[in-house]
mmCIF file of C-alpha atoms in Angstrom:
data_model
loop_
_atom_site.group_PDB
_atom_site.id
_atom_site.type_symbol
_atom_site.label_atom_id
_atom_site.label_comp_id
_atom_site.label_asym_id
_atom_site.label_seq_id
_atom_site.Cartn_x
_atom_site.Cartn_y
_atom_site.Cartn_z
ATOM 1 C CA MET A 1 62.028 -57.376 52.246
ATOM 2 C CA SER A 2 58.828 -57.821 54.148
ATOM 3 C CA GLU A 3 58.362 -54.066 53.780
ATOM 4 C CA ASN A 4 57.745 -54.432 50.044
ATOM 5 C CA VAL A 5 55.703 -56.917 50.228
ATOM 6 C CA GLU A 6 53.762 -55.438 52.251
ATOM 7 C CA GLU A 7 54.055 -51.600 49.900
ATOM 8 C CA THR A 8 53.620 -53.240 47.198
ATOM 9 C CA LYS A 9 50.120 -54.755 48.021
ATOM 10 C CA SER A 10 49.020 -51.400 49.699
ATOM 11 C CA ILE A 11 49.741 -49.498 45.808
ATOM 12 C CA GLY A 12 47.657 -52.674 44.550
ATOM 13 C CA ALA A 13 44.381 -52.490 47.311
ATOM 14 C CA VAL A 14 42.521 -50.641 45.653
ATOM 15 C CA ASN A 15 43.242 -51.361 42.090
ATOM 16 C CA PRO A 16 40.635 -54.416 41.744
ATOM 17 C CA ILE A 17 37.922 -51.726 42.991
ATOM 18 C CA PHE A 18 39.473 -48.995 39.716
ATOM 19 C CA ARG A 19 39.053 -52.631 37.881
ATOM 20 C CA GLN A 20 34.957 -52.979 38.815
ATOM 21 C CA TRP A 21 34.310 -49.578 38.456
ATOM 22 C CA GLN A 22 36.265 -49.371 34.483
ATOM 23 C CA SER A 23 34.023 -52.336 33.983
ATOM 24 C CA VAL A 24 30.982 -50.598 34.521
ATOM 25 C CA GLY A 25 32.029 -47.449 32.762
ATOM 26 C CA LEU A 26 32.000 -49.798 29.976
ATOM 27 C CA MET A 27 29.079 -51.457 30.645
ATOM 28 C CA LEU A 28 27.268 -48.149 31.061
ATOM 29 C CA GLY A 29 29.107 -46.322 27.907
ATOM 30 C CA ALA A 30 27.929 -48.818 25.684
ATOM 31 C CA VAL A 31 24.651 -49.064 26.472
ATOM 32 C CA GLY A 32 24.124 -45.115 26.669
ATOM 33 C CA MET A 33 26.386 -44.725 23.767
ATOM 34 C CA ILE A 34 23.876 -47.176 21.355
ATOM 35 C CA VAL A 35 20.787 -46.154 22.973
ATOM 36 C CA LEU A 36 22.264 -42.346 21.885
ATOM 37 C CA ILE A 37 23.092 -43.615 18.100
ATOM 38 C CA VAL A 38 20.076 -45.506 17.668
ATOM 39 C CA ALA A 39 17.808 -41.687 18.412
ATOM 40 C CA GLY A 40 20.902 -39.839 16.332
ATOM 41 C CA PHE A 41 19.987 -42.142 12.893
ATOM 42 C CA SER A 42 15.777 -42.405 13.614
ATOM 43 C CA ALA A 43 16.989 -38.369 13.310
ATOM 44 C CA ILE A 44 18.966 -37.594 10.948
ATOM 45 C CA SER A 45 16.818 -40.126 9.106
ATOM 46 C CA SER A 46 13.931 -38.466 9.427
ATOM 47 C CA GLY A 47 14.648 -35.823 7.215
ATOM 48 C CA ASP A 48 13.002 -33.211 10.658
ATOM 49 C CA PRO A 49 15.520 -30.633 10.878
ATOM 50 C CA SER A 50 14.197 -30.190 14.612
ATOM 51 C CA LEU A 51 14.572 -33.826 15.988
ATOM 52 C CA ARG A 52 18.506 -33.003 14.041
ATOM 53 C CA LYS A 53 18.490 -30.438 16.805
ATOM 54 C CA ALA A 54 17.241 -31.614 19.488
ATOM 55 C CA PHE A 55 19.960 -35.162 18.989
ATOM 56 C CA TRP A 56 22.857 -32.926 18.792
ATOM 57 C CA SER A 57 21.697 -30.697 21.902
ATOM 58 C CA SER A 58 22.137 -33.874 23.236
ATOM 59 C CA ALA A 59 25.453 -34.912 22.059
ATOM 60 C CA LEU A 60 26.382 -31.604 23.210
ATOM 61 C CA TYR A 61 25.811 -31.632 26.270
ATOM 62 C CA GLY A 62 27.189 -34.663 26.936
ATOM 63 C CA TYR A 63 30.180 -33.938 25.865
ATOM 64 C CA ILE A 64 30.561 -30.053 26.895
ATOM 65 C CA PHE A 65 29.651 -31.890 30.504
ATOM 66 C CA TRP A 66 32.691 -34.887 29.915
ATOM 67 C CA LEU A 67 34.936 -32.332 28.911
ATOM 68 C CA GLY A 68 34.598 -30.132 31.484
ATOM 69 C CA MET A 69 35.938 -32.796 33.878
ATOM 70 C CA THR A 70 38.867 -33.394 31.668
ATOM 71 C CA LEU A 71 39.858 -29.652 32.228
ATOM 72 C CA GLY A 72 39.160 -29.183 35.163
ATOM 73 C CA CYS A 73 41.832 -31.703 35.340
ATOM 74 C CA CYS A 74 44.076 -29.989 33.668
ATOM 75 C CA THR A 75 43.265 -26.707 35.464
ATOM 76 C CA LEU A 76 43.916 -28.359 38.571
ATOM 77 C CA THR A 77 47.357 -29.964 37.703
ATOM 78 C CA TYR A 78 48.213 -26.627 36.771
ATOM 79 C CA LEU A 79 47.574 -25.984 40.114
ATOM 80 C CA HIS A 80 49.114 -28.039 42.139
ATOM 81 C CA HIS A 81 52.930 -28.438 40.397
ATOM 82 C CA SER A 82 52.537 -23.996 40.827
ATOM 83 C CA ILE A 83 51.394 -24.139 44.538
ATOM 84 C CA ARG A 84 52.372 -27.306 45.261
ATOM 85 C CA ALA A 85 49.910 -28.031 48.923
ATOM 86 C CA HIS A 86 49.010 -30.587 51.263
ATOM 87 C CA TRP A 87 45.656 -31.065 50.255
ATOM 88 C CA SER A 88 46.422 -30.677 45.980
ATOM 89 C CA LEU A 89 48.758 -33.886 46.294
ATOM 90 C CA ALA A 90 45.934 -35.846 47.134
ATOM 91 C CA LEU A 91 44.404 -35.132 44.433
ATOM 92 C CA LEU A 92 47.404 -35.271 42.080
ATOM 93 C CA ARG A 93 47.433 -38.977 40.521
ATOM 94 C CA ILE A 94 43.817 -38.967 39.860
ATOM 95 C CA VAL A 95 43.440 -35.521 38.099
ATOM 96 C CA GLU A 96 46.281 -36.251 35.880
ATOM 97 C CA ALA A 97 44.108 -40.169 35.433
ATOM 98 C CA GLY A 98 41.128 -37.098 33.963
ATOM 99 C CA ASN A 99 44.156 -34.875 32.206
ATOM 100 C CA LYS A 100 44.921 -38.011 30.125
ATOM 101 C CA THR A 101 41.319 -38.482 28.840
ATOM 102 C CA ILE A 102 41.997 -35.210 26.685
ATOM 103 C CA GLY A 103 42.993 -37.336 23.538
ATOM 104 C CA LEU A 104 39.796 -39.474 23.973
ATOM 105 C CA MET A 105 37.990 -35.282 23.448
ATOM 106 C CA PHE A 106 39.579 -34.487 21.008
ATOM 107 C CA VAL A 107 38.582 -37.695 19.287
ATOM 108 C CA LEU A 108 34.799 -36.990 20.023
ATOM 109 C CA GLY A 109 34.887 -33.033 19.654
ATOM 110 C CA LEU A 110 35.869 -33.846 15.352
ATOM 111 C CA VAL A 111 33.064 -35.897 14.947
ATOM 112 C CA ILE A 112 30.760 -33.655 16.653
ATOM 113 C CA ALA A 113 32.207 -30.441 15.115
ATOM 114 C CA LEU A 114 32.309 -32.562 11.713
ATOM 115 C CA PHE A 115 28.071 -33.762 11.874
ATOM 116 C CA THR A 116 27.394 -29.537 13.660
ATOM 117 C CA LEU A 117 28.685 -27.475 11.100
ATOM 118 C CA ASN A 118 27.854 -29.486 7.405
ATOM 119 C CA GLY A 119 24.685 -29.293 8.647
ATOM 120 C CA HIS A 120 24.674 -26.170 10.832
ATOM 121 C CA GLN A 121 22.260 -28.069 13.398
ATOM 122 C CA VAL A 122 23.758 -26.742 16.727
ATOM 123 C CA TYR A 123 25.935 -23.811 15.549
ATOM 124 C CA PRO A 124 23.925 -21.590 14.214
ATOM 125 C CA TRP A 125 26.857 -19.146 13.522
ATOM 126 C CA ALA A 126 28.442 -21.834 10.201
ATOM 127 C CA ASP A 127 24.616 -21.085 8.095
ATOM 128 C CA PRO A 128 25.608 -18.636 5.494
ATOM 129 C CA LYS A 129 21.830 -16.886 5.982
ATOM 130 C CA VAL A 130 22.782 -16.250 9.940
ATOM 131 C CA TYR A 131 26.731 -15.984 9.531
ATOM 132 C CA GLU A 132 25.999 -12.328 7.090
ATOM 133 C CA HIS A 133 24.320 -10.722 10.052
ATOM 134 C CA LEU A 134 26.424 -10.825 11.682
ATOM 135 C CA HIS A 135 29.333 -7.760 12.924
ATOM 136 C CA ARG A 136 32.085 -7.635 10.839
ATOM 137 C CA ASN A 137 33.859 -8.650 14.062
ATOM 138 C CA LYS A 138 32.110 -12.649 14.664
ATOM 139 C CA GLN A 139 31.711 -12.693 10.802
ATOM 140 C CA LEU A 140 36.502 -13.103 11.391
ATOM 141 C CA TRP A 141 36.164 -14.946 14.739
ATOM 142 C CA TYR A 142 33.769 -17.354 13.506
ATOM 143 C CA THR A 143 35.040 -18.196 9.930
ATOM 144 C CA SER A 144 34.992 -22.563 9.499
ATOM 145 C CA TRP A 145 38.468 -23.374 9.128
ATOM 146 C CA PHE A 146 39.707 -20.325 11.853
ATOM 147 C CA TRP A 147 36.880 -22.253 14.571
ATOM 148 C CA ALA A 148 38.683 -25.577 14.095
ATOM 149 C CA ALA A 149 42.761 -24.457 13.720
ATOM 150 C CA ARG A 150 41.831 -23.274 17.464
ATOM 151 C CA ALA A 151 40.170 -25.869 18.776
ATOM 152 C CA ILE A 152 43.044 -28.090 17.293
ATOM 153 C CA GLY A 153 45.454 -25.036 19.194
ATOM 154 C CA TYR A 154 43.579 -25.592 21.958
ATOM 155 C CA PHE A 155 43.808 -29.408 22.296
ATOM 156 C CA ALA A 156 47.639 -29.826 21.526
ATOM 157 C CA PHE A 157 48.241 -26.906 24.190
ATOM 158 C CA TRP A 158 46.709 -28.982 26.858
ATOM 159 C CA PHE A 159 47.753 -32.399 25.521
ATOM 160 C CA PHE A 160 51.543 -31.311 25.778
ATOM 161 C CA THR A 161 51.512 -29.184 28.681
ATOM 162 C CA THR A 162 50.247 -31.507 31.050
ATOM 163 C CA ARG A 163 51.597 -35.007 29.369
ATOM 164 C CA TYR A 164 55.391 -33.194 30.432
ATOM 165 C CA LEU A 165 53.584 -32.807 34.088
ATOM 166 C CA ASN A 166 52.694 -36.034 34.539
ATOM 167 C CA ARG A 167 56.092 -37.574 32.752
ATOM 168 C CA SER A 168 57.661 -35.445 34.935
ATOM 169 C CA SER A 169 55.856 -36.006 38.364
ATOM 170 C CA ALA A 170 56.578 -40.181 37.503
ATOM 171 C CA ARG A 171 60.031 -39.561 36.796
ATOM 172 C CA GLN A 172 60.404 -38.306 40.075
ATOM 173 C CA ASP A 173 58.856 -41.122 41.906
ATOM 174 C CA GLU A 174 61.507 -42.915 40.477
ATOM 175 C CA GLU A 175 64.854 -40.780 41.014
ATOM 176 C CA ARG A 176 63.481 -38.890 44.042
ATOM 177 C CA ASP A 177 65.244 -35.858 42.338
ATOM 178 C CA GLU A 178 63.619 -32.152 43.314
ATOM 179 C CA ALA A 179 65.200 -30.375 40.902
ATOM 180 C CA LEU A 180 62.154 -32.049 38.599
ATOM 181 C CA ALA A 181 59.408 -30.533 40.821
ATOM 182 C CA ASP A 182 61.343 -27.273 40.704
ATOM 183 C CA ALA A 183 60.676 -27.673 36.303
ATOM 184 C CA ARG A 184 57.156 -27.994 37.078
ATOM 185 C CA SER A 185 56.139 -25.562 38.954
ATOM 186 C CA SER A 186 58.854 -22.722 36.691
ATOM 187 C CA ARG A 187 55.987 -24.270 33.659
ATOM 188 C CA ALA A 188 53.381 -25.033 35.521
ATOM 189 C CA ALA A 189 52.211 -21.338 36.790
ATOM 190 C CA PRO A 190 52.601 -20.200 33.656
ATOM 191 C CA TRP A 191 51.433 -22.529 31.035
ATOM 192 C CA GLY A 192 47.934 -22.522 33.701
ATOM 193 C CA VAL A 193 48.064 -18.743 32.796
ATOM 194 C CA ILE A 194 47.254 -19.043 28.928
ATOM 195 C CA HIS A 195 45.875 -22.261 30.225
ATOM 196 C CA VAL A 196 42.395 -20.076 31.735
ATOM 197 C CA VAL A 197 43.159 -17.903 28.061
ATOM 198 C CA PHE A 198 42.793 -20.762 25.800
ATOM 199 C CA LEU A 199 40.295 -22.303 28.448
ATOM 200 C CA THR A 200 37.694 -18.935 28.139
ATOM 201 C CA LEU A 201 38.079 -18.989 23.872
ATOM 202 C CA ALA A 202 37.141 -22.814 23.745
ATOM 203 C CA PHE A 203 34.334 -22.163 25.908
ATOM 204 C CA THR A 204 33.163 -18.900 23.923
ATOM 205 C CA ASP A 205 34.048 -20.743 21.064
ATOM 206 C CA TRP A 206 31.685 -24.410 21.364
ATOM 207 C CA LEU A 207 29.294 -23.063 24.285
ATOM 208 C CA MET A 208 28.644 -19.166 23.744
ATOM 209 C CA SER A 209 28.761 -19.291 20.551
ATOM 210 C CA LEU A 210 25.419 -21.264 20.467
ATOM 211 C CA ASP A 211 23.808 -18.223 20.062
ATOM 212 C CA PRO A 212 26.892 -16.051 18.948
ATOM 213 C CA ASN A 213 23.922 -12.707 19.639
ATOM 214 C CA TRP A 214 24.882 -13.397 23.438
ATOM 215 C CA PHE A 215 27.971 -12.697 25.099
ATOM 216 C CA SER A 216 29.234 -12.840 28.769
ATOM 217 C CA THR A 217 32.127 -11.512 29.836
ATOM 218 C CA LEU A 218 32.618 -13.890 32.688
ATOM 219 C CA TYR A 219 31.214 -17.214 31.064
ATOM 220 C CA GLY A 220 34.573 -18.107 30.929
ATOM 221 C CA ALA A 221 35.911 -17.728 34.622
ATOM 222 C CA TRP A 222 32.678 -19.330 35.413
ATOM 223 C CA HIS A 223 33.015 -22.604 33.213
ATOM 224 C CA MET A 224 36.336 -22.214 34.671
ATOM 225 C CA THR A 225 34.830 -22.507 39.284
ATOM 226 C CA THR A 226 32.716 -24.729 38.157
ATOM 227 C CA GLN A 227 35.092 -27.167 36.164
ATOM 228 C CA LEU A 228 37.402 -27.060 39.816
ATOM 229 C CA LEU A 229 34.817 -27.452 41.644
ATOM 230 C CA GLY A 230 33.040 -30.881 40.093
ATOM 231 C CA THR A 231 36.981 -32.045 39.617
ATOM 232 C CA ILE A 232 37.523 -31.167 43.579
ATOM 233 C CA ALA A 233 34.186 -33.056 44.818
ATOM 234 C CA MET A 234 34.548 -35.589 42.124
ATOM 235 C CA GLY A 235 38.025 -36.557 44.060
ATOM 236 C CA THR A 236 37.159 -36.025 47.427
ATOM 237 C CA PHE A 237 34.088 -38.325 47.161
ATOM 238 C CA MET A 238 36.530 -40.962 44.891
ATOM 239 C CA ILE A 239 39.336 -40.688 48.373
ATOM 240 C CA LEU A 240 36.486 -41.117 51.120
ATOM 241 C CA THR A 241 34.873 -44.091 49.429
ATOM 242 C CA LEU A 242 38.155 -46.116 49.570
ATOM 243 C CA ARG A 243 39.541 -44.299 52.852
ATOM 244 C CA THR A 244 39.813 -47.416 54.880
ATOM 245 C CA ARG A 245 41.619 -49.404 51.935
ATOM 246 C CA LYS A 246 45.887 -48.202 51.637
ATOM 247 C CA PRO A 247 47.003 -46.157 50.634
ATOM 248 C CA TYR A 248 44.318 -43.858 51.075
ATOM 249 C CA SER A 249 44.011 -45.001 54.652
ATOM 250 C CA ASP A 250 47.240 -43.988 55.008
ATOM 251 C CA VAL A 251 46.858 -40.065 54.290
ATOM 252 C CA VAL A 252 43.398 -39.686 55.241
ATOM 253 C CA SER A 253 42.855 -36.913 58.303
ATOM 254 C CA PRO A 254 40.415 -34.995 60.037
ATOM 255 C CA ILE A 255 42.992 -32.646 58.380
ATOM 256 C CA LEU A 256 43.175 -33.479 54.269
ATOM 257 C CA THR A 257 39.514 -33.865 54.890
ATOM 258 C CA LYS A 258 39.589 -30.556 55.681
ATOM 259 C CA ASP A 259 41.479 -28.761 53.474
ATOM 260 C CA LEU A 260 39.206 -30.362 51.053
ATOM 261 C CA GLY A 261 35.573 -29.190 51.989
ATOM 262 C CA ASN A 262 37.551 -26.014 52.055
ATOM 263 C CA MET A 263 37.831 -26.212 48.801
ATOM 264 C CA MET A 264 35.106 -27.549 48.350
ATOM 265 C CA LEU A 265 33.019 -24.218 50.180
ATOM 266 C CA GLY A 266 35.579 -21.603 48.205
ATOM 267 C CA PHE A 267 34.551 -23.185 44.755
ATOM 268 C CA THR A 268 30.513 -22.632 46.074
ATOM 269 C CA MET A 269 31.045 -20.087 47.278
ATOM 270 C CA VAL A 270 33.251 -17.899 43.931
ATOM 271 C CA PHE A 271 30.543 -20.502 41.608
ATOM 272 C CA GLY A 272 27.311 -17.812 43.311
ATOM 273 C CA TYR A 273 29.144 -15.117 43.034
ATOM 274 C CA PHE A 274 29.941 -15.594 39.270
ATOM 275 C CA THR A 275 25.994 -16.933 38.971
ATOM 276 C CA LEU A 276 24.747 -13.464 40.722
ATOM 277 C CA SER A 277 27.633 -11.305 39.020
ATOM 278 C CA GLN A 278 26.376 -12.170 35.191
ATOM 279 C CA PHE A 279 21.915 -12.472 36.311
ATOM 280 C CA LEU A 280 22.596 -8.846 37.784
ATOM 281 C CA ILE A 281 24.490 -7.492 35.467
ATOM 282 C CA ILE A 282 22.388 -8.558 32.491
ATOM 283 C CA TRP A 283 18.693 -8.626 33.454
ATOM 284 C CA SER A 284 19.705 -4.505 35.188
ATOM 285 C CA GLY A 285 21.668 -3.496 31.668
ATOM 286 C CA ASN A 286 18.325 -6.142 29.789
ATOM 287 C CA LEU A 287 19.637 -5.976 26.753
ATOM 288 C CA PRO A 288 18.232 -7.715 24.386
ATOM 289 C CA GLU A 289 20.813 -9.463 23.017
ATOM 290 C CA GLU A 290 22.334 -10.047 26.310
ATOM 291 C CA ILE A 291 18.429 -10.962 28.656
ATOM 292 C CA ALA A 292 18.040 -14.232 25.659
ATOM 293 C CA PHE A 293 20.108 -16.600 27.391
ATOM 294 C CA PHE A 294 18.163 -16.010 31.046
ATOM 295 C CA VAL A 295 14.881 -15.157 28.793
ATOM 296 C CA SER A 296 15.281 -18.740 27.585
ATOM 297 C CA ARG A 297 15.861 -19.891 30.644
ATOM 298 C CA PHE A 298 13.349 -18.816 32.362
ATOM 299 C CA ARG A 299 10.059 -20.293 30.746
ATOM 300 C CA GLY A 300 8.588 -23.445 31.479
ATOM 301 C CA GLY A 301 9.697 -26.387 33.672
ATOM 302 C CA ALA A 302 12.997 -24.572 33.170
ATOM 303 C CA VAL A 303 12.755 -22.462 35.371
ATOM 304 C CA LEU A 304 12.447 -24.689 38.767
ATOM 305 C CA ILE A 305 15.451 -25.970 37.349
ATOM 306 C CA GLY A 306 16.860 -23.264 37.711
ATOM 307 C CA MET A 307 15.606 -22.253 41.120
ATOM 308 C CA GLY A 308 16.745 -26.300 42.080
ATOM 309 C CA ILE A 309 20.345 -25.362 41.541
ATOM 310 C CA ILE A 310 21.142 -22.549 43.559
ATOM 311 C CA LEU A 311 19.151 -24.183 46.598
ATOM 312 C CA CYS A 312 20.946 -27.580 45.447
ATOM 313 C CA GLN A 313 23.971 -26.242 44.468
ATOM 314 C CA PHE A 314 24.761 -23.464 46.698
ATOM 315 C CA PHE A 315 23.236 -22.404 49.565
ATOM 316 C CA LEU A 316 22.650 -26.848 50.500
ATOM 317 C CA PRO A 317 26.562 -26.701 50.095
ATOM 318 C CA PHE A 318 27.907 -23.759 51.661
ATOM 319 C CA LEU A 319 25.467 -24.063 55.177
ATOM 320 C CA LEU A 320 26.894 -27.844 55.122
ATOM 321 C CA LEU A 321 30.809 -27.271 54.829
ATOM 322 C CA ILE A 322 30.581 -23.876 57.196
ATOM 323 C CA SER A 323 30.361 -26.124 59.225
ATOM 324 C CA GLY A 324 33.190 -27.368 60.847
ATOM 325 C CA ARG A 325 31.877 -30.733 61.558
ATOM 326 C CA THR A 326 30.884 -31.636 58.001
ATOM 327 C CA LYS A 327 34.867 -31.341 57.078
ATOM 328 C CA ARG A 328 35.648 -33.645 60.531
ATOM 329 C CA THR A 329 33.737 -36.543 59.805
ATOM 330 C CA TYR A 330 33.709 -38.573 56.654
ATOM 331 C CA THR A 331 30.208 -39.765 55.529
ATOM 332 C CA TYR A 332 29.608 -36.156 55.515
ATOM 333 C CA LEU A 333 31.353 -34.612 53.557
ATOM 334 C CA ARG A 334 31.408 -37.560 51.075
ATOM 335 C CA PHE A 335 27.881 -37.463 50.484
ATOM 336 C CA VAL A 336 28.140 -32.989 49.885
ATOM 337 C CA ALA A 337 31.626 -34.003 47.645
ATOM 338 C CA GLY A 338 28.592 -36.577 45.419
ATOM 339 C CA TRP A 339 25.440 -34.290 45.520
ATOM 340 C CA VAL A 340 27.718 -30.630 44.021
ATOM 341 C CA PHE A 341 29.537 -33.396 41.972
ATOM 342 C CA CYS A 342 26.088 -34.193 40.603
ATOM 343 C CA PHE A 343 23.942 -31.332 40.479
ATOM 344 C CA ARG A 344 27.555 -30.637 38.026
ATOM 345 C CA ILE A 345 25.646 -32.547 35.727
ATOM 346 C CA ILE A 346 22.119 -31.071 36.289
ATOM 347 C CA ASP A 347 23.460 -27.247 35.588
ATOM 348 C CA MET A 348 25.172 -28.147 32.539
ATOM 349 C CA TRP A 349 22.003 -29.818 30.671
ATOM 350 C CA TRP A 350 20.587 -25.692 31.987
ATOM 351 C CA GLN A 351 23.724 -24.460 30.293
ATOM 352 C CA THR A 352 23.791 -25.866 27.221
ATOM 353 C CA VAL A 353 20.554 -27.321 26.594
ATOM 354 C CA PRO A 354 17.870 -24.737 26.126
ATOM 355 C CA PHE A 355 20.498 -23.138 24.036
ATOM 356 C CA LEU A 356 19.420 -25.543 21.316
ATOM 357 C CA ARG A 357 15.514 -26.268 22.032
ATOM 358 C CA HIS A 358 12.461 -24.396 22.905
ATOM 359 C CA ASN A 359 11.364 -27.076 25.492
ATOM 360 C CA PRO A 360 14.245 -28.499 26.617
ATOM 361 C CA LEU A 361 11.543 -30.877 29.637
ATOM 362 C CA ASP A 362 10.297 -32.360 26.127
ATOM 363 C CA ALA A 363 10.233 -36.085 25.640
ATOM 364 C CA ARG A 364 13.602 -36.239 24.346
ATOM 365 C CA ILE A 365 14.924 -35.676 27.826
ATOM 366 C CA PHE A 366 15.758 -39.571 27.623
ATOM 367 C CA ILE A 367 18.728 -38.543 25.229
ATOM 368 C CA ASP A 368 20.393 -36.453 26.953
ATOM 369 C CA ILE A 369 20.853 -38.890 29.771
ATOM 370 C CA ALA A 370 21.735 -41.638 27.380
ATOM 371 C CA ALA A 371 24.570 -39.505 25.725
ATOM 372 C CA ILE A 372 25.785 -38.139 29.738
ATOM 373 C CA LEU A 373 25.618 -42.310 30.457
ATOM 374 C CA GLY A 374 27.644 -42.774 26.952
ATOM 375 C CA ILE A 375 30.179 -40.578 26.879
ATOM 376 C CA GLY A 376 30.636 -40.581 30.469
ATOM 377 C CA GLY A 377 30.446 -44.266 30.434
ATOM 378 C CA ILE A 378 33.545 -44.408 27.822
ATOM 379 C CA TRP A 379 35.510 -41.570 29.705
ATOM 380 C CA ALA A 380 35.139 -43.707 32.514
ATOM 381 C CA TYR A 381 36.910 -46.155 31.345
ATOM 382 C CA PHE A 382 39.485 -44.613 30.040
ATOM 383 C CA PHE A 383 40.190 -42.749 34.018
ATOM 384 C CA PHE A 384 40.414 -45.401 35.241
ATOM 385 C CA LYS A 385 42.403 -47.260 33.346
ATOM 386 C CA HIS A 386 44.553 -44.970 33.748
ATOM 387 C CA LEU A 387 44.682 -44.223 37.730
ATOM 388 C CA ARG A 388 45.878 -48.037 37.669
ATOM 389 C CA GLU A 389 49.366 -47.365 35.864
ATOM 390 C CA ARG A 390 50.654 -45.863 38.967
ATOM 391 C CA ASP A 391 50.173 -45.723 43.228
ATOM 392 C CA VAL A 392 47.569 -43.677 43.608
ATOM 393 C CA ILE A 393 49.979 -41.531 46.557
ATOM 394 C CA PRO A 394 52.448 -40.024 45.128
ATOM 395 C CA ALA A 395 55.877 -41.528 46.100
ATOM 396 C CA HIS A 396 58.230 -38.391 45.810
ATOM 397 C CA ASP A 397 56.019 -36.123 49.111
ATOM 398 C CA ASN A 398 55.688 -37.874 52.068
ATOM 399 C CA ARG A 399 53.785 -34.630 53.448
ATOM 400 C CA LEU A 400 50.362 -36.469 53.606
ATOM 401 C CA LEU A 401 52.340 -39.059 55.040
ATOM 402 C CA GLU A 402 54.165 -36.909 56.994
ATOM 403 C CA GLN A 403 51.028 -34.655 58.255
ATOM 404 C CA LYS A 404 48.590 -37.995 59.332
ATOM 405 C CA ALA A 405 51.212 -39.620 61.710
ATOM 406 C CA LYS A 406 51.899 -36.000 63.358
ATOM 407 C CA PHE A 407 47.622 -35.683 63.333
ATOM 408 C CA GLU A 408 48.161 -39.397 65.448
ATOM 409 C CA ALA A 409 50.706 -38.512 68.062
ATOM 410 C CA HIS A 410 49.490 -35.345 68.844
ATOM 411 C CA SER A 411 45.506 -36.549 69.505
ATOM 412 C CA HIS A 412 47.073 -39.777 71.669
ATOM 413 C CA ALA A 413 49.370 -37.262 73.170
#
């Protein structure tokens, strides 16, 4: 009886903190959304197309970043159930809570799409004057109804597949039936492949098409990599912040943090490789329709931010994570994880806003901040709500507990 009571206490030990974080998210979301709504009404009532375009650039930036976090959680969900690794098991409940926000992101995306397509303030191809000058194949692809139908298809796939995997995992916690894990693995692998295709098409539709004449064959893979990097960084930061509280205190060990640090290092290296490859290929080709992406970001303050991203999102994390001491020291790794996550926010701003604003660092940058806080606060509210519903360490798999027990036994020997 005492063991059951202790187990219940362990399961709920982090819930008060999640409740506090949920309240903070709601507060930040409310403040950010109020500022965003006021700015939106001001821009729309002004009658100035440039103000409306600047406002929607901010709203789209906030939305795309948090959508990326949701899709990063989806990607890691497919990946975990395909490979069933130790390190991803520690993040499983976190990414399940994240992928459950897909319905929220669909609703927010629907609102943004209705306003932006109707006034063609954001997507140039929605303007008939621009549309008629596009290549015939692009005209077929960027037909408004076809664009909307694809978006609905993407979200439907992500919703139903992750819902199945989440429910199957929860059911295994109760029944301890290993056949459920085998069934998830057989489905998650092909679903993961389809997900990569859909993610590539989605970010072509939602972000690359902000300049319908520009294209990059690495764009989808680049976004998938950075989304995974941001998701792992967020999960690692949360786990290490709560490492002294049950049940995380029962599973966090230098072996686990080494794995999490290595995954952040790996995706940091892939991010650097994809970023450099995209730059070298486009710049050496020197084609007007391709170099427009970098030309708009290599002027004014945006070029300094781009240099800061390379230094702070690649070189600094790479140099820190390549050290074994960083991965063994909880406070060091926690700092790196938080650092990487913060620069993901800045990097997504650099990716999105210059598409729509000639001077990205103008006075309207406070609306960008309101968008990232407003949409992020709402996202965090539902994220922690879902995270509180289940034990944060899956009960059907004891490998993390066994891993720490072996490490402690070896350390004491």
